[in-house]
XYZ file of N, CA and C in Angstrom:
870
model
N 15.720 -3.922 163.920
C 16.406 -3.641 162.679
C 17.055 -4.890 162.103
N 17.353 -5.854 162.926
C 18.042 -7.045 162.475
C 17.054 -8.057 161.941
N 17.584 -9.072 161.262
C 16.734 -10.111 160.709
C 17.459 -11.431 160.745
N 16.719 -12.524 160.683
C 17.308 -13.846 160.532
C 17.442 -14.104 159.058
N 18.190 -15.178 158.693
C 18.340 -15.501 157.284
C 16.988 -15.837 156.659
N 16.080 -16.475 157.448
C 14.767 -16.816 156.931
C 13.966 -15.579 156.562
N 14.268 -14.454 157.225
C 13.536 -13.215 156.975
C 14.283 -12.303 156.021
N 15.344 -12.841 155.388
C 16.172 -12.040 154.515
C 15.326 -11.361 153.444
N 15.636 -10.084 153.187
C 14.796 -9.305 152.288
C 15.408 -9.178 150.896
N 14.567 -9.234 149.879
C 14.993 -9.037 148.508
C 13.947 -8.179 147.809
N 14.276 -7.709 146.597
C 13.300 -6.996 145.788
C 12.655 -5.820 146.482
N 11.321 -5.785 146.432
C 10.580 -4.674 147.016
C 10.794 -4.562 148.521
N 10.951 -5.730 149.182
C 11.164 -5.708 150.634
C 12.500 -5.052 150.970
N 13.521 -5.330 150.149
C 14.829 -4.722 150.375
C 14.762 -3.223 150.093
N 14.037 -2.839 149.051
C 13.854 -1.428 148.743
C 13.162 -0.717 149.907
N 12.159 -1.395 150.488
C 11.461 -0.814 151.637
C 12.404 -0.633 152.819
N 13.351 -1.579 152.984
C 14.324 -1.472 154.069
C 15.220 -0.258 153.881
N 15.622 -0.007 152.635
C 16.465 1.156 152.362
C 15.728 2.450 152.708
N 14.469 2.524 152.322
C 13.725 3.745 152.592
C 13.346 3.872 154.064
N 13.268 2.739 154.760
C 13.067 2.809 156.205
C 14.275 3.475 156.861
N 15.475 3.159 156.349
C 16.676 3.805 156.878
C 16.600 5.311 156.676
N 16.165 5.755 155.484
C 16.034 7.184 155.225
C 15.023 7.825 156.169
N 13.917 7.131 156.416
C 12.910 7.657 157.343
C 13.473 7.751 158.756
N 14.255 6.743 159.159
C 14.867 6.764 160.493
C 15.825 7.938 160.628
N 16.621 8.198 159.582
C 17.562 9.315 159.609
C 16.809 10.636 159.730
N 15.722 10.779 158.945
C 14.925 12.011 159.004
C 14.360 12.231 160.396
N 13.894 11.155 161.029
C 13.351 11.252 162.391
C 14.437 11.661 163.374
N 15.621 11.066 163.232
C 16.726 11.372 164.141
C 17.133 12.839 164.047
N 17.176 13.364 162.817
C 17.623 14.749 162.650
C 16.610 15.753 163.192
N 15.369 15.324 163.351
C 14.361 16.217 163.928
C 14.291 16.080 165.441
N 14.984 15.063 165.975
C 14.975 14.844 167.430
C 16.403 14.831 167.959
N 16.924 13.623 168.168
C 18.286 13.481 168.708
C 19.085 12.586 167.779
N 20.208 13.100 167.298
C 21.034 12.341 166.381
C 21.626 11.112 167.057
N 21.680 10.016 166.310
C 22.268 8.777 166.820
C 23.667 8.648 166.231
N 24.652 9.189 166.943
C 26.038 9.101 166.515
C 26.773 8.098 167.399
N 27.817 7.470 166.854
C 28.651 6.614 167.705
C 29.348 7.461 168.764
N 29.846 6.816 169.800
C 30.404 7.546 170.942
C 31.605 8.399 170.566
N 32.304 8.070 169.464
C 33.488 8.847 169.098
C 33.149 10.290 168.749
N 31.864 10.589 168.507
C 31.468 11.959 168.188
C 31.093 12.766 169.427
N 30.925 12.098 170.562
C 30.489 12.808 171.765
C 31.433 13.943 172.143
N 32.733 13.630 172.182
C 33.728 14.636 172.562
C 33.767 15.749 171.523
N 33.661 15.397 170.258
C 33.698 16.393 169.182
C 32.564 17.391 169.302
N 31.362 16.888 169.574
C 30.199 17.768 169.712
C 30.356 18.665 170.949
N 30.858 18.098 172.032
C 31.088 18.881 173.244
C 32.153 19.953 173.009
N 33.191 19.589 172.266
C 34.235 20.559 171.939
C 33.688 21.692 171.085
N 32.843 21.353 170.098
C 32.261 22.391 169.249
C 31.519 23.421 170.090
N 30.749 22.934 171.060
C 29.995 23.850 171.922
C 30.934 24.729 172.742
N 32.011 24.135 173.244
C 32.983 24.909 174.020
C 33.708 25.934 173.151
N 34.127 25.494 171.956
C 34.932 26.357 171.103
C 34.117 27.480 170.475
N 32.796 27.357 170.499
C 31.941 28.447 170.028
C 31.887 29.595 171.047
N 32.361 29.297 172.257
C 32.384 30.311 173.316
C 33.775 30.940 173.364
N 33.920 32.189 172.918
C 35.254 32.811 172.885
C 35.878 32.971 174.266
N 35.054 32.876 175.313
C 35.572 33.042 176.671
C 35.879 31.711 177.365
N 35.706 30.616 176.626
C 35.965 29.305 177.239
C 37.443 29.178 177.597
N 37.763 28.858 178.859
C 39.170 28.756 179.265
C 39.850 27.531 178.651
N 41.137 27.673 178.394
C 41.919 26.574 177.814
C 41.812 25.325 178.688
N 41.769 25.531 180.008
C 41.699 24.400 180.928
C 40.434 23.559 180.676
N 39.312 24.252 180.413
C 38.051 23.547 180.177
C 38.077 22.794 178.846
N 38.658 23.430 177.831
C 38.787 22.780 176.529
C 39.685 21.546 176.645
N 40.792 21.694 177.354
C 41.721 20.574 177.533
C 41.056 19.429 178.274
N 40.230 19.760 179.262
C 39.527 18.718 180.023
C 38.565 17.954 179.123
N 37.889 18.667 178.197
C 36.964 17.999 177.276
C 37.736 17.083 176.325
N 38.882 17.558 175.842
C 39.708 16.756 174.937
C 40.185 15.474 175.627
N 40.537 15.588 176.906
C 41.104 14.450 177.640
C 40.120 13.300 177.813
N 38.836 13.545 177.568
C 37.830 12.490 177.723
C 37.963 11.404 176.663
N 38.612 11.710 175.565
C 38.810 10.718 174.504
C 40.307 10.495 174.313
N 40.834 9.337 174.702
C 42.273 9.074 174.611
C 42.802 9.206 173.182
N 41.999 8.787 172.185
C 42.449 8.864 170.802
C 42.630 10.307 170.371
N 41.634 11.152 170.668
C 41.717 12.557 170.276
C 42.851 13.258 171.011
N 42.972 13.020 172.314
C 44.018 13.705 173.088
C 45.418 13.304 172.617
N 45.630 12.020 172.315
C 46.960 11.588 171.866
C 47.279 12.146 170.487
N 46.261 12.204 169.606
C 46.489 12.743 168.262
C 46.773 14.250 168.311
N 46.102 14.967 169.209
C 46.346 16.401 169.323
C 47.763 16.686 169.828
N 48.204 15.886 170.781
C 49.589 16.034 171.251
C 50.571 15.762 170.120
N 50.272 14.723 169.347
C 51.126 14.387 168.211
C 51.140 15.518 167.198
N 49.947 16.102 166.942
C 49.847 17.196 165.976
C 50.636 18.416 166.449
N 50.555 18.718 167.741
C 51.252 19.880 168.289
C 52.765 19.733 168.163
N 53.227 18.491 168.204
C 54.665 18.241 168.129
C 55.128 17.842 166.736
N 54.218 17.930 165.747
C 54.578 17.576 164.379
C 55.406 18.694 163.757
N 56.000 18.394 162.621
C 56.814 19.373 161.900
C 55.997 20.610 161.549
N 54.700 20.408 161.288
C 53.846 21.518 160.887
C 53.687 22.572 161.984
N 53.696 22.130 163.241
C 53.357 23.033 164.341
C 54.484 23.311 165.333
N 55.500 22.474 165.346
C 56.495 22.595 166.422
C 57.349 23.852 166.318
N 57.710 24.223 165.113
C 58.579 25.376 164.905
C 59.865 25.201 165.722
N 60.234 26.205 166.504
C 61.490 26.102 167.268
C 61.248 25.871 168.755
N 59.991 25.700 169.145
C 59.688 25.557 170.565
C 59.942 24.150 171.075
N 59.920 23.992 172.390
C 60.101 22.661 172.986
C 58.853 21.811 172.742
N 58.958 20.496 172.840
C 57.787 19.640 172.619
C 56.712 19.861 173.689
N 55.449 19.792 173.270
C 54.342 19.895 174.228
C 54.221 18.583 174.993
N 54.050 18.686 176.307
C 53.932 17.484 177.133
C 52.558 17.350 177.768
N 51.695 18.349 177.572
C 50.356 18.278 178.146
C 49.357 18.886 177.171
N 48.068 18.607 177.388
C 47.031 19.043 176.461
C 46.861 20.554 176.424
N 47.026 21.203 177.562
C 46.851 22.658 177.582
C 47.843 23.349 176.647
N 49.095 22.947 176.730
C 50.098 23.566 175.861
C 49.869 23.161 174.406
N 49.355 21.951 174.184
C 49.057 21.511 172.811
C 47.928 22.336 172.210
N 46.875 22.574 172.988
C 45.740 23.372 172.504
C 46.198 24.802 172.211
N 47.029 25.353 173.081
C 47.510 26.723 172.876
C 48.367 26.811 171.616
N 49.188 25.795 171.368
C 50.073 25.838 170.205
C 49.282 25.676 168.904
N 48.352 24.735 168.878
C 47.595 24.461 167.652
C 46.574 25.548 167.362
N 45.928 26.037 168.422
C 44.854 27.011 168.242
C 43.507 26.311 168.275
N 42.519 26.992 168.818
C 41.221 26.340 169.034
C 40.529 25.936 167.731
N 40.708 26.722 166.663
C 40.067 26.355 165.395
C 40.646 25.072 164.838
N 41.953 24.907 164.952
C 42.585 23.674 164.481
C 42.193 22.499 165.365
N 42.008 22.743 166.657
C 41.557 21.677 167.561
C 40.204 21.150 167.099
N 39.295 22.053 166.733
C 37.968 21.658 166.266
C 38.080 20.769 165.015
N 38.884 21.198 164.048
C 39.021 20.439 162.804
C 39.665 19.078 163.049
N 40.728 19.056 163.843
C 41.421 17.803 164.109
C 40.537 16.826 164.882
N 39.817 17.339 165.869
C 38.937 16.462 166.650
C 37.865 15.838 165.759
N 37.286 16.641 164.869
C 36.268 16.108 163.966
C 36.886 15.103 163.003
N 38.062 15.417 162.485
C 38.721 14.492 161.574
C 39.006 13.150 162.229
N 39.457 13.175 163.470
C 39.744 11.942 164.204
C 38.461 11.155 164.434
N 37.376 11.851 164.800
C 36.090 11.183 165.009
C 35.573 10.574 163.709
N 35.732 11.301 162.591
C 35.291 10.773 161.302
C 36.088 9.524 160.921
N 37.388 9.546 161.198
C 38.202 8.374 160.882
C 37.743 7.177 161.711
N 37.475 7.393 163.003
C 36.986 6.312 163.852
C 35.655 5.782 163.335
N 34.811 6.695 162.848
C 33.503 6.304 162.331
C 33.641 5.465 161.065
N 34.409 5.965 160.098
C 34.478 5.303 158.799
C 35.303 4.024 158.811
N 36.233 3.909 159.743
C 37.083 2.719 159.783
C 36.712 1.796 160.940
N 35.527 2.016 161.545
C 35.074 1.174 162.650
C 34.734 -0.232 162.154
N 34.798 -1.200 163.055
C 34.549 -2.590 162.659
C 33.124 -2.796 162.156
N 32.187 -1.943 162.592
C 30.802 -2.076 162.125
C 30.672 -1.806 160.636
N 31.669 -1.124 160.066
C 31.607 -0.809 158.643
C 32.477 -1.737 157.797
N 32.834 -2.878 158.371
C 33.683 -3.826 157.655
C 33.079 -4.222 156.319
N 31.765 -4.421 156.302
C 31.101 -4.820 155.059
C 31.132 -3.712 154.012
N 31.353 -2.483 154.461
C 31.453 -1.351 153.539
C 32.899 -0.870 153.449
N 33.835 -1.768 153.732
C 35.240 -1.372 153.900
C 35.773 -0.588 152.711
N 35.499 -1.063 151.501
C 36.033 -0.387 150.326
C 35.568 1.053 150.230
N 34.267 1.254 150.265
C 33.718 2.594 150.094
C 34.021 3.478 151.302
N 34.007 2.902 152.509
C 34.253 3.725 153.698
C 35.695 4.217 153.732
N 36.637 3.377 153.340
C 38.043 3.803 153.315
C 38.293 4.833 152.220
N 37.682 4.624 151.060
C 37.855 5.602 149.986
C 37.218 6.933 150.361
N 36.084 6.870 151.052
C 35.411 8.103 151.480
C 36.270 8.866 152.480
N 36.925 8.135 153.381
C 37.819 8.774 154.345
C 38.973 9.481 153.626
N 39.614 8.771 152.689
C 40.725 9.359 151.947
C 40.262 10.578 151.156
N 39.094 10.471 150.537
C 38.565 11.588 149.752
C 38.274 12.801 150.642
N 37.732 12.578 151.827
C 37.419 13.689 152.738
C 38.685 14.426 153.151
N 39.741 13.675 153.465
C 41.005 14.299 153.868
C 41.621 15.063 152.693
N 41.576 14.463 151.498
C 42.155 15.119 150.330
C 41.390 16.393 149.976
N 40.062 16.350 150.094
C 39.257 17.553 149.832
C 39.578 18.644 150.849
N 39.724 18.253 152.115
C 40.093 19.225 153.153
C 41.432 19.875 152.815
N 42.377 19.068 152.360
C 43.692 19.600 151.982
C 43.560 20.563 150.809
N 42.770 20.188 149.805
C 42.582 21.044 148.635
C 41.945 22.374 149.029
N 40.933 22.320 149.879
C 40.249 23.547 150.316
C 41.203 24.456 151.081
N 42.032 23.868 151.919
C 43.011 24.641 152.681
C 43.995 25.341 151.746
N 44.474 24.605 150.747
C 45.420 25.169 149.782
C 44.763 26.287 148.970
N 43.512 26.083 148.562
C 42.792 27.105 147.794
C 42.618 28.390 148.618
N 42.290 28.220 149.905
C 42.101 29.385 150.775
C 43.418 30.148 150.947
N 44.505 29.413 151.097
C 45.808 30.080 151.242
C 46.210 30.814 149.970
N 45.843 30.235 148.831
C 46.225 30.826 147.547
C 45.376 32.046 147.195
N 44.064 31.943 147.431
C 43.149 32.971 146.929
C 42.492 33.824 148.012
N 42.666 33.465 149.275
C 42.019 34.229 150.332
C 40.539 33.927 150.409
N 39.710 34.934 150.625
C 38.251 34.831 150.776
C 37.859 34.305 152.148
N 38.450 33.165 152.556
C 38.186 32.594 153.882
C 39.519 32.127 154.460
N 39.524 31.820 155.748
C 40.762 31.331 156.357
C 41.010 29.880 155.969
N 42.264 29.477 156.025
C 42.620 28.099 155.701
C 41.966 27.119 156.674
N 41.854 27.509 157.955
C 41.220 26.647 158.952
C 39.751 26.398 158.622
N 39.036 27.477 158.258
C 37.622 27.331 157.932
C 37.452 26.477 156.671
N 38.303 26.698 155.679
C 38.219 25.937 154.434
C 38.515 24.463 154.675
N 39.539 24.189 155.485
C 39.869 22.797 155.798
C 38.699 22.110 156.490
N 38.088 22.793 157.443
C 36.954 22.226 158.176
C 35.798 21.926 157.229
N 35.490 22.873 156.331
C 34.391 22.675 155.383
C 34.672 21.501 154.457
N 35.923 21.387 154.000
C 36.276 20.267 153.142
C 36.175 18.937 153.858
N 36.539 18.935 155.123
C 36.495 17.705 155.907
C 35.067 17.196 156.090
N 34.111 18.124 156.250
C 32.731 17.710 156.548
C 31.831 17.681 155.318
N 32.360 17.996 154.143
C 31.474 18.152 152.983
C 30.730 16.870 152.639
N 31.300 15.709 152.959
C 30.635 14.426 152.700
C 30.214 13.733 153.994
N 29.986 14.501 155.055
C 29.574 13.900 156.315
C 28.262 13.133 156.154
N 27.404 13.588 155.248
C 26.147 12.883 155.003
C 26.380 11.459 154.523
N 27.364 11.263 153.650
C 27.684 9.922 153.161
C 28.242 9.057 154.291
N 29.108 9.654 155.121
C 29.679 8.916 156.255
C 28.581 8.455 157.207
N 27.662 9.364 157.493
C 26.581 9.048 158.421
C 25.651 7.986 157.843
N 25.363 8.067 156.546
C 24.493 7.075 155.919
C 25.120 5.681 155.946
N 26.418 5.598 155.720
C 27.087 4.297 155.795
C 27.022 3.739 157.217
N 27.248 4.621 158.198
C 27.155 4.194 159.599
C 25.765 3.663 159.919
N 24.724 4.363 159.476
C 23.356 3.922 159.755
C 23.025 2.654 158.983
N 23.516 2.518 157.729
C 23.265 1.319 156.928
C 23.874 0.083 157.588
N 24.986 0.280 158.299
C 25.652 -0.855 158.950
C 24.804 -1.459 160.063
N 23.744 -0.766 160.467
C 22.889 -1.257 161.550
C 21.701 -2.076 161.033
N 21.662 -2.279 159.714
C 20.606 -3.091 159.107
C 21.255 -4.318 158.458
N 20.883 -5.508 158.931
C 21.505 -6.726 158.420
C 21.385 -6.840 156.906
N 20.196 -6.567 156.372
C 19.968 -6.755 154.946
C 20.869 -5.839 154.116
N 21.091 -4.622 154.584
C 21.920 -3.676 153.852
C 23.400 -4.001 154.001
N 23.781 -4.487 155.185
C 25.170 -4.892 155.403
C 25.548 -6.052 154.493
N 24.604 -6.959 154.268
C 24.870 -8.132 153.436
C 24.903 -7.784 151.949
N 24.368 -6.632 151.592
C 24.337 -6.217 150.185
C 24.837 -4.769 150.069
N 26.116 -4.535 150.313
C 26.625 -3.157 150.313
C 26.409 -2.429 148.995
N 26.383 -3.163 147.879
C 26.200 -2.496 146.596
C 24.837 -1.831 146.479
N 23.841 -2.361 147.215
C 22.507 -1.758 147.137
C 22.466 -0.398 147.836
N 23.471 -0.132 148.662
C 23.495 1.116 149.430
C 24.174 2.235 148.644
N 25.060 1.882 147.727
C 25.870 2.883 147.025
C 25.018 3.971 146.379
N 24.058 3.563 145.553
C 23.246 4.553 144.844
C 22.442 5.398 145.828
N 21.948 4.756 146.861
C 21.164 5.470 147.866
C 22.016 6.555 148.529
N 23.254 6.201 148.875
C 24.160 7.164 149.502
C 24.455 8.313 148.550
N 24.772 7.970 147.299
C 25.081 9.031 146.342
C 23.882 9.959 146.138
N 22.691 9.386 146.041
C 21.492 10.161 145.747
C 21.113 11.114 146.877
N 21.368 10.712 148.131
C 20.846 11.465 149.274
C 21.906 12.123 150.144
N 23.194 11.844 149.920
C 24.197 12.274 150.900
C 24.328 13.794 151.005
N 24.087 14.525 149.912
C 24.238 15.979 149.978
C 23.156 16.617 150.855
N 21.893 16.271 150.597
C 20.803 16.878 151.371
C 20.841 16.433 152.826
N 21.135 15.146 153.050
C 21.234 14.659 154.424
C 22.427 15.303 155.122
N 23.527 15.452 154.409
C 24.705 16.077 155.002
C 24.457 17.510 155.424
N 23.787 18.277 154.579
C 23.499 19.667 154.921
C 22.599 19.752 156.148
N 21.546 18.917 156.179
C 20.648 18.907 157.340
C 21.390 18.466 158.596
N 22.289 17.514 158.425
C 23.071 16.996 159.547
C 23.949 18.093 160.134
N 24.594 18.869 159.286
C 25.464 19.940 159.757
C 24.672 21.003 160.515
N 23.484 21.337 160.014
C 22.637 22.283 160.738
C 22.219 21.706 162.086
N 21.884 20.402 162.110
C 21.461 19.751 163.358
C 22.582 19.741 164.390
N 23.830 19.629 163.908
C 24.984 19.607 164.807
C 25.388 21.010 165.259
N 24.754 22.028 164.689
C 25.096 23.394 165.067
C 26.344 23.918 164.403
N 26.754 23.280 163.289
C 27.909 23.773 162.539
C 27.543 25.135 161.941
N 28.464 26.096 161.913
C 28.145 27.422 161.370
C 27.443 27.355 160.020
N 26.451 28.230 159.858
C 25.595 28.207 158.668
C 26.387 28.306 157.365
N 27.431 29.151 157.347
C 28.169 29.338 156.096
C 28.875 28.060 155.656
N 29.254 27.220 156.624
C 29.900 25.952 156.282
C 28.866 24.959 155.771
N 27.728 24.868 156.443
C 26.668 23.956 155.999
C 26.213 24.311 154.582
N 26.006 25.597 154.326
C 25.547 26.041 153.003
C 26.618 25.784 151.939
N 27.873 25.918 152.319
C 28.969 25.732 151.363
C 29.058 24.305 150.837
N 28.505 23.338 151.568
C 28.563 21.941 151.124
C 27.405 21.590 150.193
N 26.488 22.503 149.996
C 25.271 22.229 149.214
C 25.615 21.915 147.747
N 25.050 20.808 147.239
C 25.183 20.437 145.820
C 26.634 20.387 145.350
N 27.533 19.953 146.222
C 28.947 19.950 145.854
C 29.287 18.918 144.781
N 28.427 17.905 144.595
C 28.680 16.904 143.559
C 27.871 17.151 142.290
N 27.191 18.301 142.215
C 26.439 18.670 141.017
C 27.317 19.545 140.119
N 27.648 19.078 138.914
C 28.535 19.843 138.029
C 27.975 21.237 137.719
N 28.872 22.212 137.696
C 28.486 23.578 137.355
C 29.730 24.310 136.836
N 29.542 25.446 136.203
C 30.702 26.181 135.673
C 31.697 26.541 136.787
N 32.966 26.370 136.485
C 34.010 26.673 137.462
C 34.408 28.145 137.333
N 34.341 28.906 138.416
C 34.736 30.322 138.324
C 36.239 30.458 138.091
N 36.624 31.564 137.481
C 38.047 31.795 137.219
C 38.837 31.818 138.519
N 38.242 32.417 139.551
C 38.823 32.418 140.888
C 37.694 32.143 141.877
N 37.970 31.402 142.964
C 36.903 31.153 143.949
C 36.454 32.446 144.614
N 35.130 32.654 144.632
C 34.585 33.910 145.171
C 34.212 33.804 146.644
N 33.964 32.582 147.116
C 33.511 32.385 148.493
C 33.742 30.924 148.880
N 33.322 30.567 150.094
C 33.576 29.224 150.610
C 32.876 28.153 149.768
N 31.692 28.444 149.251
C 30.980 27.469 148.421
C 31.803 27.092 147.199
N 32.425 28.087 146.543
C 33.287 27.804 145.397
C 34.497 26.973 145.814
N 35.074 27.308 146.962
C 36.256 26.585 147.430
C 35.937 25.111 147.672
N 34.782 24.827 148.309
C 34.398 23.434 148.565
C 34.147 22.706 147.248
N 33.464 23.359 146.332
C 33.171 22.714 145.042
C 34.463 22.392 144.288
N 35.350 23.373 144.188
C 36.601 23.173 143.450
C 37.489 22.152 144.158
N 37.560 22.257 145.498
C 38.362 21.300 146.256
C 37.866 19.876 146.092
N 36.555 19.705 146.051
C 35.960 18.386 145.865
C 36.333 17.810 144.493
N 36.284 18.639 143.457
C 36.654 18.178 142.118
C 38.144 17.852 142.059
N 38.974 18.690 142.672
C 40.415 18.416 142.699
C 40.708 17.066 143.342
N 39.885 16.697 144.335
C 40.084 15.430 145.049
C 39.379 14.255 144.369
N 38.776 14.478 143.212
C 38.174 13.376 142.472
C 36.673 13.285 142.566
N 36.055 14.119 143.410
C 34.604 14.101 143.542
C 34.054 12.754 143.970
N 32.766 12.536 143.722
C 32.155 11.280 144.145
C 32.686 10.103 143.332
N 33.286 10.380 142.157
C 33.844 9.296 141.360
C 34.912 8.547 142.155
N 35.638 9.305 142.981
C 36.750 8.730 143.733
C 36.262 7.737 144.775
N 35.302 8.139 145.615
C 34.892 7.222 146.686
C 33.855 6.212 146.236
N 33.142 6.491 145.134
C 32.230 5.495 144.582
C 32.981 4.475 143.721
N 34.233 4.782 143.393
C 35.108 3.942 142.577
C 34.448 3.601 141.246
N 34.041 4.637 140.541
C 33.477 4.429 139.209
C 33.760 5.664 138.362
N 33.710 5.458 137.056
C 33.889 6.566 136.121
C 35.155 7.364 136.397
N 36.277 6.657 136.522
C 37.509 7.381 136.794
C 37.898 8.296 135.638
N 37.517 7.931 134.406
C 37.778 8.809 133.273
C 37.014 10.118 133.443
N 35.775 10.005 133.968
C 34.975 11.207 134.202
C 35.615 12.076 135.274
N 36.186 11.440 136.298
C 36.855 12.190 137.365
C 38.061 12.936 136.814
N 38.843 12.256 135.975
C 40.021 12.888 135.376
C 39.606 14.042 134.457
N 38.510 13.827 133.716
C 38.020 14.877 132.824
C 37.565 16.104 133.616
N 36.849 15.849 134.741
C 36.375 16.960 135.573
C 37.547 17.759 136.121
N 38.603 17.047 136.539
C 39.785 17.748 137.042
C 40.455 18.566 135.934
N 40.549 17.952 134.749
C 41.200 18.638 133.635
C 40.460 19.914 133.264
N 39.131 19.891 133.385
C 38.329 21.055 133.027
C 38.486 22.209 134.020
N 39.078 21.930 135.176
C 39.332 23.012 136.123
C 40.305 24.024 135.527
N 41.306 23.500 134.818
C 42.280 24.382 134.192
C 43.167 25.085 135.210
N 43.985 25.967 134.690
C 44.828 26.791 135.554
C 43.968 27.895 136.164
N 44.274 28.382 137.368
C 45.467 28.053 138.158
C 45.278 26.870 139.109
N 44.114 26.182 139.019
C 43.819 25.131 139.996
C 44.713 23.898 139.842
N 44.957 23.486 138.603
C 45.763 22.283 138.405
C 47.185 22.457 138.926
N 47.665 23.687 138.952
C 49.027 23.938 139.453
C 49.132 23.724 140.958
N 47.964 23.585 141.619
C 47.955 23.402 143.077
C 47.844 21.934 143.491
N 47.803 21.015 142.526
C 47.601 19.607 142.852
C 48.725 19.042 143.721
N 49.972 19.409 143.417
C 51.092 18.913 144.222
C 50.995 19.425 145.654
N 50.609 20.699 145.814
C 50.437 21.261 147.162
C 49.319 20.527 147.893
N 48.224 20.246 147.183
C 47.119 19.509 147.786
C 47.581 18.150 148.290
N 48.323 17.424 147.469
C 48.775 16.088 147.861
C 49.738 16.144 149.048
N 50.581 17.176 149.090
C 51.522 17.312 150.208
C 50.781 17.582 151.507
N 49.786 18.485 151.469
C 49.005 18.777 152.677
C 48.188 17.554 153.089
N 47.639 16.827 152.115
C 46.869 15.617 152.430
C 47.742 14.582 153.135
N 48.969 14.441 152.685
C 49.899 13.505 153.330
C 50.149 13.912 154.780
N 50.351 15.212 155.009
C 50.564 15.706 156.375
C 49.327 15.480 157.241
N 48.137 15.728 156.669
C 46.890 15.534 157.430
C 46.703 14.079 157.811
N 46.953 13.188 156.870
C 46.845 11.763 157.179
C 47.795 11.383 158.313
N 48.990 11.917 158.275
C 49.994 11.596 159.311
C 49.503 12.068 160.686
N 48.904 13.256 160.723
C 48.412 13.797 162.003
C 47.198 13.023 162.494
N 46.258 12.741 161.594
C 44.985 12.128 162.000
C 45.111 10.631 162.262
N 46.090 10.001 161.656
C 46.220 8.553 161.796
C 47.363 8.161 162.719
N 48.212 9.112 163.064
C 49.281 8.839 164.023
C 50.410 8.025 163.436
């Protein structure tokens, strides 16, 4: 995948390199996904948490395999959001019990995504990767607030869907970082990511075994469509939450006027929830970043 400066690619050769990356991703999704090690614990946790009979001890043992995830979960359990009037949690078992297994799944994935997007391998994509991380957290916050306001789905499920709605873009940036020619020309990757991230993201979620309703809810989330008066299902919540968080305009850092216009067109009662969205996003950042 690497090249010397003498073999540096331009023009049609560079275009071929971009499409080779797409072919590699397609091959991986039909066989074995190539994720960085920070996702190993998350995938193992997902499998455990899908089993309603999985003992807390086993879940805690899986969490303990990643020091970053285990420390963040302890921090989350002792945060203002979760502590209530109880004593501080001093071990993972009590932290998992306090947070709840669904929140453990979301937090573990969020921590893994942060490690992925802010990893040193993505230094050349630093601007877009950091904006994508912020956008993912803000969308998760918006989806959670929408679910609490309108029902239809649980806040935990909505937060999880919002967090993973742009996983395709995150994964594409990670894979692009493994090609010298693309790393040296990050701008050439932007359009490719925007064009393909939705379809790749949906396939990726199915490959990871994420529940079907969540994978389907992320479909075409950046394609403009009429906004319902009230969200009818998870797909509406993800779409509206994504627009509230600025949509692809935010992480692509372009057409900010278009992003503001899209938000304005949401109208009430969605715009009245923006302050709540920002407050939850601030809390999520504090938990996920420590």
